[in-house]
GROMACS .gro file of C-alpha atoms in nm:
model
  206
    1MET     CA    1   7.625  -5.550  -4.112
    2ALA     CA    2   7.508  -5.243  -3.919
    3VAL     CA    3   7.158  -5.246  -3.773
    4THR     CA    4   6.926  -5.028  -3.569
    5PRO     CA    5   6.731  -5.188  -3.284
    6PRO     CA    6   6.379  -5.259  -3.415
    7VAL     CA    7   6.216  -5.090  -3.114
    8LEU     CA    8   6.318  -4.743  -3.241
    9SER     CA    9   6.023  -4.568  -3.410
   10LEU     CA   10   6.033  -4.206  -3.530
   11SER     CA   11   5.726  -3.980  -3.515
   12PRO     CA   12   5.766  -3.661  -3.724
   13VAL     CA   13   5.688  -3.340  -3.535
   14PRO     CA   14   5.362  -3.169  -3.643
   15GLU     CA   15   5.526  -2.838  -3.737
   16THR     CA   16   5.807  -2.778  -3.985
   17PRO     CA   17   6.155  -2.884  -3.871
   18ALA     CA   18   6.276  -2.523  -3.890
   19LYS     CA   19   5.998  -2.392  -3.664
   20TYR     CA   20   6.040  -2.677  -3.415
   21LEU     CA   21   6.416  -2.619  -3.385
   22ARG     CA   22   6.383  -2.239  -3.357
   23ASP     CA   23   6.121  -2.275  -3.083
   24MET     CA   24   6.351  -2.516  -2.902
   25ALA     CA   25   6.639  -2.269  -2.938
   26LYS     CA   26   6.433  -1.999  -2.764
   27ARG     CA   27   6.367  -2.230  -2.470
   28VAL     CA   28   6.730  -2.343  -2.449
   29GLU     CA   29   6.885  -1.995  -2.449
   30ALA     CA   30   6.659  -1.897  -2.157
   31LEU     CA   31   6.806  -2.174  -1.940
   32PRO     CA   32   7.049  -2.080  -1.662
   33GLU     CA   33   7.420  -2.148  -1.700
   34GLU     CA   34   7.533  -2.484  -1.565
   35HIS     CA   35   7.850  -2.536  -1.367
   36SER     CA   36   8.090  -2.822  -1.413
   37GLY     CA   37   8.054  -3.105  -1.165
   38GLY     CA   38   8.383  -3.276  -1.244
   39SER     CA   39   8.712  -3.277  -1.430
   40TYR     CA   40   8.610  -3.490  -1.729
   41GLN     CA   41   8.364  -3.486  -2.018
   42TYR     CA   42   8.191  -3.825  -2.015
   43SER     CA   43   8.006  -3.981  -2.306
   44LYS     CA   44   7.851  -4.319  -2.376
   45THR     CA   45   7.753  -4.438  -2.723
   46TRP     CA   46   7.606  -4.756  -2.871
   47GLY     CA   47   7.693  -4.893  -3.216
   48TRP     CA   48   7.469  -5.178  -3.328
   49TRP     CA   49   7.578  -5.476  -3.539
   50LEU     CA   50   7.389  -5.784  -3.653
   51ASN     CA   51   7.580  -6.106  -3.578
   52THR     CA   52   7.467  -6.416  -3.768
   53ALA     CA   53   7.538  -6.789  -3.736
   54GLY     CA   54   7.425  -7.019  -4.017
   55ASP     CA   55   7.504  -7.359  -3.867
   56VAL     CA   56   7.243  -7.385  -3.591
   57PRO     CA   57   6.948  -7.628  -3.569
   58GLY     CA   58   6.696  -7.366  -3.683
   59GLY     CA   59   6.904  -7.278  -3.989
   60VAL     CA   60   7.017  -6.923  -3.902
   61ALA     CA   61   7.040  -6.741  -3.568
   62ASN     CA   62   7.074  -6.363  -3.532
   63ALA     CA   63   7.162  -6.129  -3.249
   64ALA     CA   64   7.185  -5.748  -3.262
   65VAL     CA   65   7.480  -5.680  -3.034
   66PRO     CA   66   7.582  -5.324  -2.942
   67THR     CA   67   7.936  -5.203  -2.905
   68VAL     CA   68   7.920  -4.976  -2.599
   69THR     CA   69   8.190  -4.708  -2.596
   70GLU     CA   70   8.255  -4.494  -2.289
   71SER     CA   71   8.491  -4.196  -2.300
   72TRP     CA   72   8.642  -3.975  -2.031
   73VAL     CA   73   8.820  -3.667  -2.170
   74ASP     CA   74   8.987  -3.394  -1.965
   75ARG     CA   75   9.035  -3.029  -2.059
   76GLN     CA   76   9.388  -3.098  -2.183
   77GLY     CA   77   9.262  -3.345  -2.444
   78GLY     CA   78   9.374  -3.659  -2.261
   79GLY     CA   79   9.164  -3.939  -2.118
   80ARG     CA   80   9.040  -4.293  -2.159
   81LYS     CA   81   8.821  -4.482  -2.406
   82LEU     CA   82   8.664  -4.817  -2.308
   83SER     CA   83   8.466  -5.041  -2.546
   84THR     CA   84   8.268  -5.351  -2.448
   85TYR     CA   85   7.985  -5.561  -2.589
   86GLY     CA   86   7.648  -5.460  -2.443
   87ASP     CA   87   7.316  -5.637  -2.386
   88PRO     CA   88   7.188  -5.789  -2.713
   89ILE     CA   89   6.851  -5.775  -2.884
   90PHE     CA   90   6.728  -6.091  -3.056
   91PRO     CA   91   6.519  -6.034  -3.373
   92ASP     CA   92   6.367  -6.376  -3.306
   93PRO     CA   93   6.343  -6.428  -2.926
   94GLU     CA   94   6.305  -6.803  -2.978
   95GLN     CA   95   6.658  -6.812  -3.122
   96GLU     CA   96   6.823  -6.667  -2.811
   97ARG     CA   97   6.955  -6.999  -2.685
   98GLU     CA   98   7.095  -7.095  -3.028
   99ALA     CA   99   7.252  -6.750  -3.070
  100ARG     CA  100   7.426  -6.768  -2.733
  101GLU     CA  101   7.548  -7.123  -2.794
  102ALA     CA  102   7.689  -7.011  -3.130
  103GLY     CA  103   7.897  -6.745  -2.952
  104LEU     CA  104   7.712  -6.448  -3.103
  105VAL     CA  105   7.685  -6.279  -2.764
  106SER     CA  106   7.983  -6.184  -2.553
  107GLY     CA  107   8.024  -5.946  -2.261
  108LYS     CA  108   8.399  -5.920  -2.300
  109LYS     CA  109   8.602  -5.602  -2.327
  110ILE     CA  110   8.684  -5.497  -2.685
  111GLY     CA  111   8.931  -5.220  -2.621
  112ASP     CA  112   9.064  -5.004  -2.339
  113ALA     CA  113   9.305  -4.721  -2.414
  114GLU     CA  114   9.442  -4.423  -2.223
  115TYR     CA  115   9.567  -4.103  -2.389
  116GLY     CA  116   9.801  -3.830  -2.274
  117PRO     CA  117   9.735  -3.453  -2.305
  118GLY     CA  118   9.623  -3.361  -2.656
  119GLN     CA  119   9.627  -3.724  -2.773
  120PHE     CA  120   9.260  -3.822  -2.739
  121PRO     CA  121   9.120  -3.912  -3.086
  122GLY     CA  122   8.914  -3.644  -3.254
  123GLY     CA  123   8.856  -3.282  -3.167
  124SER     CA  124   9.179  -3.136  -3.304
  125PRO     CA  125   9.016  -2.940  -3.592
  126TRP     CA  126   8.795  -2.759  -3.344
  127GLN     CA  127   9.093  -2.641  -3.142
  128GLU     CA  128   9.184  -2.417  -3.433
  129ILE     CA  129   8.857  -2.222  -3.436
  130GLU     CA  130   8.742  -2.197  -3.073
  131PRO     CA  131   8.601  -2.006  -2.891
  132PHE     CA  132   8.277  -2.090  -3.065
  133ALA     CA  133   8.038  -1.813  -3.166
  134GLN     CA  134   7.692  -1.788  -3.012
  135ASN     CA  135   7.563  -1.606  -3.319
  136PRO     CA  136   7.422  -1.866  -3.561
  137ASP     CA  137   7.561  -1.698  -3.873
  138GLU     CA  138   7.911  -1.680  -3.727
  139LEU     CA  139   7.884  -2.034  -3.589
  140SER     CA  140   7.779  -2.157  -3.934
  141ARG     CA  141   8.091  -2.001  -4.085
  142GLN     CA  142   8.305  -2.169  -3.820
  143LEU     CA  143   8.144  -2.504  -3.899
  144GLU     CA  144   8.225  -2.463  -4.268
  145THR     CA  145   8.599  -2.459  -4.192
  146VAL     CA  146   8.592  -2.822  -4.071
  147SER     CA  147   8.519  -3.133  -4.280
  148TRP     CA  148   8.222  -3.326  -4.137
  149GLU     CA  149   8.155  -3.695  -4.158
  150GLY     CA  150   7.979  -3.754  -4.491
  151GLY     CA  151   7.943  -3.378  -4.539
  152LEU     CA  152   7.635  -3.378  -4.315
  153ILE     CA  153   7.563  -3.066  -4.108
  154ILE     CA  154   7.416  -3.278  -3.829
  155SER     CA  155   7.753  -3.456  -3.798
  156GLY     CA  156   7.937  -3.125  -3.782
  157VAL     CA  157   7.711  -2.981  -3.514
  158SER     CA  158   7.724  -3.301  -3.309
  159ASP     CA  159   8.104  -3.317  -3.327
  160LEU     CA  160   8.142  -2.949  -3.235
  161LEU     CA  161   7.916  -2.978  -2.932
  162THR     CA  162   8.089  -3.298  -2.820
  163TYR     CA  163   8.424  -3.120  -2.834
  164ALA     CA  164   8.286  -2.811  -2.656
  165SER     CA  165   8.154  -3.028  -2.372
  166ARG     CA  166   8.509  -3.130  -2.282
  167SER     CA  167   8.547  -2.795  -2.107
  168GLY     CA  168   8.230  -2.842  -1.902
  169PRO     CA  169   7.857  -2.787  -1.957
  170ILE     CA  170   7.783  -2.621  -2.292
  171ALA     CA  171   7.659  -2.262  -2.261
  172PRO     CA  172   7.287  -2.223  -2.341
  173GLY     CA  173   7.378  -1.956  -2.597
  174LEU     CA  174   7.597  -2.197  -2.793
  175ARG     CA  175   7.338  -2.474  -2.777
  176ALA     CA  176   7.072  -2.233  -2.903
  177ALA     CA  177   7.299  -2.113  -3.185
  178ALA     CA  178   7.361  -2.473  -3.291
  179LEU     CA  179   6.986  -2.539  -3.304
  180ARG     CA  180   6.937  -2.230  -3.522
  181VAL     CA  181   7.213  -2.346  -3.757
  182LEU     CA  182   7.027  -2.675  -3.795
  183ALA     CA  183   6.698  -2.489  -3.845
  184ASP     CA  184   6.848  -2.307  -4.145
  185ALA     CA  185   6.984  -2.626  -4.304
  186PRO     CA  186   6.779  -2.777  -4.589
  187GLY     CA  187   6.663  -3.136  -4.595
  188LEU     CA  188   6.651  -3.205  -4.222
  189ARG     CA  189   6.383  -3.415  -4.055
  190VAL     CA  190   6.286  -3.375  -3.690
  191SER     CA  191   6.104  -3.648  -3.500
  192THR     CA  192   6.030  -3.757  -3.147
  193THR     CA  193   6.100  -4.109  -3.033
  194THR     CA  194   6.157  -4.334  -2.734
  195THR     CA  195   6.490  -4.515  -2.717
  196TRP     CA  196   6.528  -4.882  -2.629
  197LYS     CA  197   6.631  -4.750  -2.284
  198GLY     CA  198   6.293  -4.577  -2.241
  199SER     CA  199   6.417  -4.218  -2.279
  200LYS     CA  200   6.203  -3.960  -2.462
  201VAL     CA  201   6.425  -3.782  -2.716
  202VAL     CA  202   6.420  -3.559  -3.024
  203ALA     CA  203   6.588  -3.707  -3.332
  204VAL     CA  204   6.730  -3.484  -3.608
  205THR     CA  205   6.810  -3.678  -3.926
  206GLN     CA  206   6.945  -3.581  -4.267
   0.00000   0.00000   0.00000
């Protein structure tokens, strides 16, 4: 069962999503170009799952345990992907001892794989259409040539930018174009929130 940590709370922005994203795009495209500080694109993601044990003294014990995935990808499409179990969140703090004794929490490594040039999972569809346009209309047409997860535009934009970051910091013009593509998409919601790590972020949902 997939879960989201209960500490995440979304606060819708006061203006329309389109206006908020377009205003952000103006600020982003005015930023200076960044220069690469290394040879790899690094990312770290958390996937949350609710682990349950039904044979404990209290009846049922739960622990929300994240799968933490770290990736290092070089410009040739090779690299490493490491997955481990991260620090858990207990829906009922009083059940922490029972949850740990039931084996619901583990810090062990889940997977560790290395990939040769061009073998890192994902990204191959984008190789066919780069370089990416910094005009939002042209970028939107490029996005339409690739199948996104669930057909969601936010998934397509996220995947494109993740792939683009393998070559170094993403150009402000491309980031701004991506924001304008999102601004033109119907049915999006834009909110501000604070992650369980304490970071202030903007969340775009569909």
